[in-house]
Tab-separated table of C-alpha atoms and ligand atoms in Angstrom:
chain	number	residue	atom	x	y	z
Y	1	UNK	CA	107.383	115.694	117.313
Y	2	UNK	CA	110.491	113.609	117.800
Y	3	UNK	CA	111.901	111.624	114.936
Y	4	UNK	CA	113.838	109.313	117.167
Y	5	UNK	CA	111.414	108.585	120.013
Y	6	UNK	CA	111.262	104.852	120.664
Y	7	UNK	CA	109.215	102.748	123.008
Y	8	UNK	CA	110.426	100.765	125.965
Y	9	UNK	CA	113.090	98.320	124.866
Y	10	UNK	CA	114.069	100.464	121.878
Y	11	UNK	CA	111.341	99.253	119.533
Y	12	UNK	CA	109.953	101.836	117.094
Y	13	UNK	CA	106.774	103.640	118.244
Y	14	UNK	CA	104.971	103.065	115.000
Y	15	UNK	CA	105.671	99.828	113.187
Y	16	UNK	CA	102.202	98.999	111.973
Y	17	UNK	CA	102.942	95.736	110.134
Y	18	UNK	CA	104.803	94.074	112.985
Y	19	UNK	CA	103.002	90.997	114.351
Y	20	UNK	CA	102.764	92.527	117.799
Y	21	UNK	CA	101.089	95.655	116.391
Y	22	UNK	CA	98.697	93.692	114.269
Y	23	UNK	CA	97.731	91.479	117.269
Y	24	UNK	CA	96.981	94.466	119.503
Y	25	UNK	CA	97.700	98.034	118.235
Y	26	UNK	CA	96.151	99.758	121.289
Y	27	UNK	CA	99.122	99.874	123.668
Y	28	UNK	CA	101.164	101.247	120.742
Y	29	UNK	CA	98.546	103.972	120.155
Y	30	UNK	CA	98.604	104.937	123.807
Y	31	UNK	CA	102.357	105.452	123.670
Y	32	UNK	CA	102.012	107.572	120.542
Y	33	UNK	CA	99.281	109.739	122.121
Y	34	UNK	CA	101.318	110.334	125.251
Y	35	UNK	CA	104.958	110.323	124.080
Y	36	UNK	CA	104.930	111.654	120.537
Y	37	UNK	CA	101.611	113.201	119.542
Y	38	UNK	CA	102.826	114.136	115.997
Y	39	UNK	CA	105.185	111.293	115.217
Y	40	UNK	CA	107.321	111.195	112.058
Y	41	UNK	CA	107.770	107.809	110.362
Y	42	UNK	CA	110.955	106.634	108.572
Y	43	UNK	CA	109.099	107.421	105.328
Y	44	UNK	CA	108.599	111.043	106.469
Y	45	UNK	CA	104.855	110.801	107.170
Y	46	UNK	CA	103.378	112.786	110.087
Y	47	UNK	CA	101.269	110.483	112.321
Y	48	UNK	CA	98.344	111.952	114.314
Y	49	UNK	CA	96.968	109.756	117.094
Y	50	UNK	CA	94.867	112.076	119.364
Y	51	UNK	CA	91.169	112.660	118.664
Y	52	UNK	CA	91.663	116.480	118.365
Y	53	UNK	CA	94.209	116.324	115.530
Y	54	UNK	CA	92.757	113.351	113.695
Y	55	UNK	CA	89.342	114.975	113.632
Y	56	UNK	CA	90.674	118.318	112.540
Y	57	UNK	CA	92.770	116.886	109.636
Y	58	UNK	CA	89.738	115.014	108.286
Y	59	UNK	CA	87.561	118.105	108.197
Y	60	UNK	CA	89.943	120.972	107.399
Y	61	UNK	CA	90.143	122.117	103.778
Y	62	UNK	CA	93.867	122.744	104.092
Y	63	UNK	CA	94.281	118.953	103.958
Y	64	UNK	CA	93.399	116.940	100.846
Y	65	UNK	CA	94.281	113.827	98.894
Y	66	UNK	CA	96.552	114.991	96.110
Y	67	UNK	CA	96.904	111.320	95.170
Y	68	UNK	CA	99.040	111.465	91.994
Y	69	UNK	CA	101.526	113.956	93.468
Y	70	UNK	CA	101.793	112.038	96.749
Y	71	UNK	CA	102.215	108.643	95.092
Y	72	UNK	CA	104.677	109.932	92.530
Y	73	UNK	CA	106.783	111.449	95.308
Y	74	UNK	CA	106.822	108.077	97.141
Y	75	UNK	CA	107.466	105.735	94.188
Y	76	UNK	CA	108.722	107.842	91.313
Y	77	UNK	CA	107.006	109.117	88.133
Y	78	UNK	CA	106.716	105.711	86.482
Y	79	UNK	CA	104.263	104.537	89.131
Y	80	UNK	CA	101.215	105.910	87.371
Y	81	UNK	CA	101.892	103.460	84.533
Y	82	UNK	CA	101.051	100.610	86.859
Y	83	UNK	CA	97.360	99.726	86.282
Y	84	UNK	CA	96.537	99.334	89.990
Y	85	UNK	CA	97.817	102.847	90.863
Y	86	UNK	CA	96.303	104.367	87.770
Y	87	UNK	CA	92.957	102.894	88.696
Y	88	UNK	CA	93.177	104.118	92.286
Y	89	UNK	CA	93.874	107.626	91.001
Y	90	UNK	CA	90.272	107.694	89.675
Y	91	UNK	CA	88.647	106.623	92.980
Y	92	UNK	CA	86.460	109.224	94.624
Y	93	UNK	CA	88.203	108.160	97.850
Y	94	UNK	CA	91.474	109.615	96.428
Y	95	UNK	CA	89.963	112.617	94.616
Y	96	UNK	CA	89.780	116.270	95.667
Y	97	UNK	CA	87.041	118.657	94.705
Y	98	UNK	CA	85.734	119.315	92.090
Y	99	UNK	CA	86.243	115.730	90.798
Y	100	UNK	CA	85.368	114.282	94.190
Y	101	UNK	CA	82.096	116.206	94.335
Y	102	UNK	CA	81.123	115.108	90.839
Y	103	UNK	CA	81.956	111.389	91.374
Y	104	UNK	CA	80.317	111.176	94.815
Y	105	UNK	CA	77.244	112.970	93.575
Y	106	UNK	CA	76.631	110.246	91.004
Y	107	UNK	CA	76.214	107.441	93.566
Y	108	UNK	CA	75.172	109.128	96.778
Y	109	UNK	CA	71.471	108.543	96.245
Y	110	UNK	CA	71.870	104.756	96.338
Y	111	UNK	CA	73.142	105.066	99.941
Y	112	UNK	CA	70.661	107.377	101.581
Y	113	UNK	CA	69.280	106.321	105.013
Y	114	UNK	CA	65.934	105.673	103.412
Y	115	UNK	CA	67.270	103.414	100.695
Y	116	UNK	CA	69.327	101.488	103.151
Y	117	UNK	CA	66.369	101.050	105.567
Y	118	UNK	CA	64.426	99.449	102.699
Y	119	UNK	CA	67.179	96.758	102.456
Y	120	UNK	CA	66.523	95.373	105.940
Y	121	UNK	CA	64.316	92.422	104.838
Y	122	UNK	CA	66.907	91.357	102.223
Y	123	UNK	CA	69.733	91.654	104.802
Y	124	UNK	CA	67.735	89.537	107.262
Y	125	UNK	CA	67.080	86.923	104.604
Y	126	UNK	CA	70.792	86.568	103.754
Y	127	UNK	CA	71.741	86.304	107.435
Y	128	UNK	CA	69.113	83.631	108.040
Y	129	UNK	CA	70.293	81.684	104.993
Y	130	UNK	CA	73.847	81.733	106.220
Y	131	UNK	CA	72.783	80.307	109.584
Y	132	UNK	CA	70.426	77.767	108.010
Y	133	UNK	CA	73.332	76.427	105.942
Y	134	UNK	CA	75.495	75.555	109.007
Y	135	UNK	CA	73.107	75.191	111.918
Y	136	UNK	CA	73.060	71.360	111.867
Y	137	UNK	CA	76.822	71.167	111.700
Y	138	UNK	CA	77.414	72.522	115.202
Y	139	UNK	CA	80.417	74.576	114.145
Y	140	UNK	CA	81.455	77.222	111.541
Y	141	UNK	CA	84.060	79.799	110.695
Y	142	UNK	CA	82.361	83.067	111.693
Y	143	UNK	CA	84.299	84.931	109.040
Y	144	UNK	CA	84.024	82.736	105.993
Y	145	UNK	CA	80.617	81.110	106.644
Y	146	UNK	CA	78.867	84.075	108.276
Y	147	UNK	CA	80.375	87.563	108.258
Y	148	UNK	CA	81.773	87.502	104.675
Y	149	UNK	CA	78.736	86.328	102.732
Y	150	UNK	CA	76.441	89.176	103.850
Y	151	UNK	CA	78.335	92.291	102.604
Y	152	UNK	CA	79.457	90.545	99.422
Y	153	UNK	CA	75.882	89.533	98.573
Y	154	UNK	CA	74.522	92.987	99.321
Y	155	UNK	CA	77.119	94.864	97.267
Y	156	UNK	CA	76.556	92.337	94.406
Y	157	UNK	CA	72.799	93.103	94.626
Y	158	UNK	CA	73.435	96.822	94.577
Y	159	UNK	CA	75.804	96.660	91.642
Y	160	UNK	CA	73.597	94.199	89.777
Y	161	UNK	CA	76.160	91.383	89.519
Y	162	UNK	CA	74.224	88.405	88.112
Y	163	UNK	CA	73.689	85.468	90.565
Y	164	UNK	CA	75.574	83.056	88.327
Y	165	UNK	CA	78.750	85.166	88.437
Y	166	UNK	CA	78.883	85.491	92.245
Y	167	UNK	CA	80.526	82.256	93.368
Y	168	UNK	CA	83.991	83.538	92.323
Y	169	UNK	CA	83.501	86.564	94.538
Y	170	UNK	CA	82.521	84.445	97.488
Y	171	UNK	CA	85.732	82.500	97.023
Y	172	UNK	CA	88.003	85.471	96.359
Y	173	UNK	CA	91.052	85.823	98.523
Y	174	UNK	CA	90.550	89.342	99.996
Y	175	UNK	CA	94.243	90.094	99.509
Y	176	UNK	CA	93.835	93.666	98.246
Y	177	UNK	CA	94.171	95.296	101.650
Y	178	UNK	CA	97.880	95.934	101.440
Y	179	UNK	CA	97.236	98.661	98.887
Y	180	UNK	CA	96.021	100.933	101.678
Y	181	UNK	CA	98.806	100.369	104.191
Y	182	UNK	CA	101.234	103.256	104.843
Y	183	UNK	CA	104.255	101.022	104.081
Y	184	UNK	CA	105.312	101.067	100.368
Y	185	UNK	CA	104.463	98.014	98.277
Y	186	UNK	CA	107.183	95.675	96.998
Y	187	UNK	CA	107.578	95.110	93.227
Y	188	UNK	CA	105.925	91.667	93.748
Y	189	UNK	CA	102.946	93.203	95.586
Y	190	UNK	CA	102.534	95.786	92.794
Y	191	UNK	CA	102.529	92.921	90.282
Y	192	UNK	CA	99.837	91.047	92.216
Y	193	UNK	CA	97.833	94.279	92.591
Y	194	UNK	CA	97.993	94.839	88.781
Y	195	UNK	CA	96.880	91.264	88.046
Y	196	UNK	CA	93.876	91.602	90.380
Y	197	UNK	CA	93.024	95.001	89.013
Y	198	UNK	CA	93.173	93.930	85.355
Y	199	UNK	CA	90.959	90.887	86.011
Y	200	UNK	CA	88.404	93.134	87.755
Y	201	UNK	CA	88.571	95.665	84.848
Y	202	UNK	CA	87.964	92.929	82.273
Y	203	UNK	CA	85.029	91.526	84.250
Y	204	UNK	CA	83.319	94.864	84.778
Y	205	UNK	CA	83.837	96.016	81.151
Y	206	UNK	CA	81.805	92.995	80.118
Y	207	UNK	CA	79.151	93.719	82.707
Y	208	UNK	CA	78.929	97.318	81.499
Y	209	UNK	CA	78.325	96.040	77.940
Y	210	UNK	CA	75.563	93.778	79.272
Y	211	UNK	CA	73.885	96.665	81.165
Y	212	UNK	CA	74.077	98.933	78.175
Y	213	UNK	CA	72.087	96.366	76.220
Y	214	UNK	CA	69.984	95.181	79.212
Y	215	UNK	CA	69.490	97.984	81.711
Y	216	UNK	CA	68.499	97.062	85.295
Y	217	UNK	CA	67.597	98.877	88.515
Y	218	UNK	CA	71.181	98.738	89.755
Y	219	UNK	CA	74.123	101.121	90.332
Y	220	UNK	CA	76.086	99.887	87.344
Y	221	UNK	CA	73.217	100.643	84.989
Y	222	UNK	CA	72.910	104.064	86.562
Y	223	UNK	CA	76.603	104.852	86.136
Y	224	UNK	CA	76.789	103.450	82.573
Y	225	UNK	CA	73.960	105.760	81.671
Y	226	UNK	CA	75.817	108.685	83.297
Y	227	UNK	CA	78.862	107.811	81.184
Y	228	UNK	CA	76.768	107.758	78.003
Y	229	UNK	CA	75.331	111.143	78.963
Y	230	UNK	CA	78.560	112.785	77.901
Y	231	UNK	CA	80.737	114.658	80.346
Y	232	UNK	CA	79.553	113.257	83.722
Y	233	UNK	CA	82.172	110.568	84.050
Y	234	UNK	CA	84.787	108.849	81.894
Y	235	UNK	CA	85.078	105.142	81.252
Y	236	UNK	CA	88.207	104.887	83.447
Y	237	UNK	CA	86.412	106.688	86.314
Y	238	UNK	CA	83.419	104.410	85.918
Y	239	UNK	CA	85.497	101.215	86.114
Y	240	UNK	CA	87.660	102.411	88.967
Y	241	UNK	CA	84.791	103.564	91.174
Y	242	UNK	CA	82.903	100.336	90.653
Y	243	UNK	CA	86.032	98.456	91.816
Y	244	UNK	CA	86.240	100.824	94.778
Y	245	UNK	CA	82.589	100.260	95.738
Y	246	UNK	CA	82.935	96.526	95.383
Y	247	UNK	CA	86.045	96.421	97.585
Y	248	UNK	CA	84.895	99.061	100.144
Y	249	UNK	CA	81.519	97.311	100.333
Y	250	UNK	CA	82.840	94.065	101.732
Y	251	UNK	CA	86.417	94.284	103.019
Y	252	UNK	CA	85.288	96.547	105.868
Y	253	UNK	CA	81.877	95.254	106.944
Y	254	UNK	CA	83.047	91.667	107.242
Y	255	UNK	CA	85.612	92.936	109.749
Y	256	UNK	CA	83.191	95.064	111.705
Y	257	UNK	CA	81.064	91.962	112.249
Y	258	UNK	CA	84.084	89.783	113.018
Y	259	UNK	CA	85.815	92.235	115.326
Y	260	UNK	CA	82.536	92.932	117.149
Y	261	UNK	CA	81.820	89.243	117.737
Y	262	UNK	CA	85.355	88.692	119.045
Y	263	UNK	CA	85.126	91.674	121.376
Y	264	UNK	CA	81.798	90.467	122.794
Y	265	UNK	CA	83.052	86.976	123.437
Y	266	UNK	CA	86.167	88.354	125.144
Y	267	UNK	CA	83.756	90.278	127.421
Y	268	UNK	CA	81.208	87.739	128.613
Y	269	UNK	CA	79.410	90.275	130.835
Y	270	UNK	CA	78.744	92.464	127.811
Y	271	UNK	CA	77.638	89.473	125.738
Y	272	UNK	CA	75.194	88.422	128.449
Y	273	UNK	CA	73.898	91.972	128.727
Y	274	UNK	CA	73.279	92.272	124.963
Y	275	UNK	CA	71.514	88.909	124.889
Y	276	UNK	CA	69.254	89.971	127.747
Y	277	UNK	CA	68.606	93.430	126.305
Y	278	UNK	CA	68.549	93.269	122.466
Y	279	UNK	CA	67.319	96.852	122.347
Y	280	UNK	CA	70.906	97.928	123.151
Y	281	UNK	CA	72.120	96.585	119.799
Y	282	UNK	CA	72.165	99.881	117.913
Y	283	UNK	CA	74.421	101.488	120.534
Y	284	UNK	CA	76.490	98.358	120.735
Y	285	UNK	CA	77.370	98.599	117.048
Y	286	UNK	CA	78.715	102.150	117.620
Y	287	UNK	CA	80.736	100.787	120.506
Y	288	UNK	CA	82.139	97.945	118.322
Y	289	UNK	CA	83.146	100.569	115.756
Y	290	UNK	CA	84.879	102.602	118.460
Y	291	UNK	CA	86.415	99.701	120.321
Y	292	UNK	CA	88.077	97.883	117.411
Y	293	UNK	CA	87.514	99.641	114.137
Y	294	UNK	CA	87.756	97.694	110.909
Y	295	UNK	CA	89.421	100.662	109.311
Y	296	UNK	CA	92.338	101.812	111.483
Y	297	UNK	CA	93.756	104.740	109.488
Y	298	UNK	CA	93.332	107.118	106.592
Y	299	UNK	CA	95.551	109.893	105.307
Y	300	UNK	CA	95.691	113.349	103.842
Y	301	UNK	CA	98.269	115.650	102.208
Y	302	UNK	CA	98.902	119.235	103.395
Y	303	UNK	CA	97.694	121.488	100.528
Y	304	UNK	CA	99.442	124.514	102.129
Y	305	UNK	CA	101.965	125.145	104.965
Y	306	UNK	CA	100.422	124.311	108.295
Y	307	UNK	CA	101.902	126.325	111.173
Y	308	UNK	CA	100.395	124.546	114.091
Y	309	UNK	CA	99.146	121.007	114.222
Y	310	UNK	CA	99.476	119.833	117.784
Y	311	UNK	CA	102.349	122.254	118.206
Y	312	UNK	CA	104.155	121.227	115.011
Y	313	UNK	CA	104.759	123.003	111.704
Y	314	UNK	CA	104.137	120.923	108.626
Y	315	UNK	CA	105.172	122.187	105.221
Y	316	UNK	CA	102.946	121.962	102.136
Y	317	UNK	CA	102.952	118.605	100.321
Y	318	UNK	CA	103.570	116.367	103.341
Y	319	UNK	CA	101.537	113.244	104.152
Y	320	UNK	CA	99.563	113.235	107.415
Y	321	UNK	CA	98.323	109.883	108.695
Y	322	UNK	CA	95.148	109.799	110.850
Y	323	UNK	CA	94.994	106.892	113.358
Y	324	UNK	CA	91.260	106.466	113.599
Y	325	UNK	CA	91.584	103.485	115.940
Y	326	UNK	CA	93.701	105.536	118.275
Y	327	UNK	CA	91.366	108.568	118.288
Y	328	UNK	CA	88.540	106.203	119.220
Y	329	UNK	CA	90.347	105.359	122.437
Y	330	UNK	CA	91.511	108.841	123.383
Y	331	UNK	CA	90.656	109.433	127.070
Y	332	UNK	CA	90.217	113.134	126.240
Y	333	UNK	CA	86.955	112.156	124.531
Y	334	UNK	CA	86.143	108.900	126.281
Y	335	UNK	CA	87.161	109.569	129.922
Y	336	UNK	CA	85.437	106.461	131.278
Y	337	UNK	CA	87.958	103.695	130.665
Y	338	UNK	CA	88.296	103.922	126.895
Y	339	UNK	CA	89.983	100.479	126.718
Y	340	UNK	CA	86.905	98.817	128.048
Y	341	UNK	CA	84.078	97.473	125.863
Y	342	UNK	CA	80.803	98.941	127.192
Y	343	UNK	CA	77.711	98.403	125.109
Y	344	UNK	CA	75.783	100.934	127.225
Y	345	UNK	CA	78.387	103.720	126.760
Y	346	UNK	CA	76.786	107.058	125.964
Y	347	UNK	CA	77.885	109.673	123.396
Y	348	UNK	CA	79.891	107.260	121.281
Y	349	UNK	CA	80.886	109.014	118.088
Y	350	UNK	CA	83.644	106.933	116.557
Y	351	UNK	CA	85.837	108.263	113.747
Y	352	UNK	CA	85.783	104.790	112.121
Y	353	UNK	CA	83.882	106.105	109.082
Y	354	UNK	CA	86.194	109.148	108.779
Y	355	UNK	CA	84.845	112.721	108.622
Y	356	UNK	CA	84.503	115.686	106.342
Y	357	UNK	CA	83.808	115.376	102.600
Y	358	UNK	CA	85.044	111.725	102.368
Y	359	UNK	CA	82.780	110.526	105.237
Y	360	UNK	CA	82.020	106.895	104.415
Y	361	UNK	CA	79.309	106.505	101.862
Y	362	UNK	CA	78.383	103.070	103.191
Y	363	UNK	CA	78.264	103.939	106.884
Y	364	UNK	CA	74.559	103.421	107.375
Y	365	UNK	CA	74.545	100.272	105.295
Y	366	UNK	CA	77.430	98.818	107.263
Y	367	UNK	CA	75.727	99.647	110.602
Y	368	UNK	CA	72.468	97.924	109.603
Y	369	UNK	CA	74.283	94.893	108.207
Y	370	UNK	CA	76.223	94.497	111.431
Y	371	UNK	CA	73.192	95.131	113.551
Y	372	UNK	CA	71.055	92.446	111.866
Y	373	UNK	CA	73.942	89.956	111.623
Y	374	UNK	CA	74.863	90.239	115.294
Y	375	UNK	CA	71.316	90.275	116.660
Y	376	UNK	CA	70.333	87.273	114.609
Y	377	UNK	CA	73.378	85.277	115.595
Y	378	UNK	CA	72.820	85.956	119.305
Y	379	UNK	CA	69.168	84.991	118.955
Y	380	UNK	CA	69.498	81.894	116.813
Y	381	UNK	CA	72.721	80.425	118.278
Y	382	UNK	CA	72.595	81.599	121.920
Y	383	UNK	CA	75.127	79.015	123.138
Y	384	UNK	CA	77.728	79.731	120.451
Y	385	UNK	CA	81.315	79.742	121.717
Y	386	UNK	CA	84.398	80.968	119.959
Y	387	UNK	CA	87.030	78.182	119.936
Y	388	UNK	CA	90.039	80.373	120.830
Y	389	UNK	CA	89.166	83.904	121.949
Y	390	UNK	CA	92.646	84.576	123.245
Y	391	UNK	CA	94.710	83.929	120.095
Y	392	UNK	CA	92.633	84.384	116.978
Y	393	UNK	CA	94.458	84.647	113.644
Y	394	UNK	CA	94.581	88.286	112.391
Y	395	UNK	CA	94.964	89.211	108.737
Y	396	UNK	CA	98.430	90.721	108.142
Y	397	UNK	CA	97.140	94.177	107.105
Y	398	UNK	CA	97.039	97.246	109.260
Y	399	UNK	CA	94.561	99.693	107.748
Y	400	UNK	CA	91.984	97.050	107.259
Y	401	UNK	CA	91.905	95.313	110.633
Y	402	UNK	CA	90.180	91.970	110.716
Y	403	UNK	CA	90.413	88.266	111.365
Y	404	UNK	CA	91.502	85.562	108.924
Y	405	UNK	CA	89.180	83.078	110.565
Y	406	UNK	CA	87.136	82.807	113.765
Y	407	UNK	CA	86.076	79.215	114.329
Y	408	UNK	CA	83.112	78.765	116.659
Y	409	UNK	CA	80.890	75.922	117.908
Y	410	UNK	CA	77.501	75.506	119.550
D	501	HEM	C1	82.419	98.956	108.869
D	501	HEM	C2	82.412	99.241	107.616
D	501	HEM	C3	83.124	100.449	106.998
D	501	HEM	C4	84.066	101.222	107.499
D	501	HEM	C5	84.719	101.156	108.891
D	501	HEM	C6	84.395	102.243	106.497
D	501	HEM	C7	85.276	103.204	106.617
D	501	HEM	C8	85.497	104.255	105.733
D	501	HEM	C9	86.342	105.428	105.955
D	501	HEM	C10	87.198	105.642	107.188
D	501	HEM	C11	86.231	106.227	104.873
D	501	HEM	C12	86.892	107.619	104.697
D	501	HEM	C13	88.326	107.527	104.245
D	501	HEM	C14	88.943	108.873	104.193
D	501	HEM	O1	88.435	109.868	104.768
D	501	HEM	O2	90.002	109.005	103.577
D	501	HEM	C15	85.362	105.567	103.933
D	501	HEM	C16	85.008	106.052	102.727
D	501	HEM	C17	84.274	105.370	101.813
D	501	HEM	N1	83.545	104.225	102.057
D	501	HEM	FE1	83.483	103.136	103.764
D	501	HEM	N2	83.616	101.966	105.388
D	501	HEM	C18	82.801	100.890	105.659
D	501	HEM	C19	81.828	100.359	104.861
D	501	HEM	C20	81.562	100.776	103.612
D	501	HEM	C21	80.569	100.229	102.731
D	501	HEM	C22	79.647	99.078	103.101
D	501	HEM	C23	80.664	100.882	101.520
D	501	HEM	C24	79.895	100.761	100.231
D	501	HEM	C25	79.064	99.832	99.905
D	501	HEM	C26	81.679	101.909	101.673
D	501	HEM	C27	82.089	102.793	100.688
D	501	HEM	C28	82.896	103.856	100.868
D	501	HEM	C29	83.235	104.820	99.845
D	501	HEM	C30	82.713	104.812	98.411
D	501	HEM	C31	84.097	105.770	100.446
D	501	HEM	C32	84.686	106.998	99.778
D	501	HEM	C33	83.821	108.212	100.031
D	501	HEM	C34	84.459	109.443	99.509
D	501	HEM	O3	85.608	109.549	99.192
D	501	HEM	O4	83.671	110.439	99.428
D	501	HEM	N3	82.224	101.812	102.926
D	501	HEM	N4	84.932	104.404	104.517
């Protein structure tokens, strides 16, 4: 650990919102892994970048979320009066056991491998419709016209959001990503977060009312019934976790598809290989997850003093950041040129979905969505070309890594 280590030219080693970092974080990760394996940020967070420490922190019970305590320490005690932070404090993603176990247990059945397998025909139908809508045009934005519609439609189906309400979600701005970045929000960003959160709360409260009167086969009906059951979950937990599922269900998968397509088109040999051998697709999705993860980081808090994390002592109550995108390129685990995209790579086990008790609930769903979307695109538009593979426009967020747009023609 060295609080003052800087990169060549004096630039800070970890400045995740700088344009250079957003464009290509990987050289920065390599410097962290080699120069300062447990780096301390100006905000006092401990940054892990090697696979060994990232993986340990995610799975070890001495690290937890402690959301209210951690957030209050960062922003002051008033912060929990802000609706957006209050709402996040009820997310299973931010909860520790036993609350975490209870909340996750209420929805986990909807995401089992079997349930997700059954969704294949519906996923295929949505992907085909998206291509049908643009095929005569000869060009599209792969993000807006293709990658985005699929996960939004699927999570709307799962939650039971009526068709006639969906257009607003297709048009929504996807600006919530800043909430997850490890750089504190400005007062203006908190205000925007509150406005978005209150709108979502208002919408879902009405939908809960509808499902109480008119139950369906969907997740919202299931959770509304759990709420009515008595002490399984409170109304605030219900609303917050529906907002979480809705956001987690689309902000991430759209970027897995987009980042994967960009990586393929930047590596024409791999693109040609995958077109020639579609049976490689399942492994290719794992490689896309590893190569350029749509979630780059998560974090934990030390629940007790830690005497040795990568040779460093960390007192109780400190924040530890886990750079998933960096662990995925650690040569200690991927000795064969980790910076290369290789759709035939063996033993790819990316940390992109996290690990331990918070392991992504939607992992299998995201994999199948990406698999069907990518395979169908390569099959139906075999001569598709991305207009500018060298300088695509990235969204300005770090934790959620993805493209603003990706225009392509055929
Ligand atoms: C490529 C797509 C996705 C990626 C890379 C991703 C990544 C992650 C990661 C890294 C975590 C763990 C965070 C932590 O340990 O602190 C997580 C948790 C979670 N994800 Fe995903 N996710 C994806 C798609 C989805 C989808 C499609 C859904 C739901 C429809 C979803 C729902 C969740 C939920 C509910 C949690 C919290 C689980 C818990 O706390 O127990 N994710 N995801």
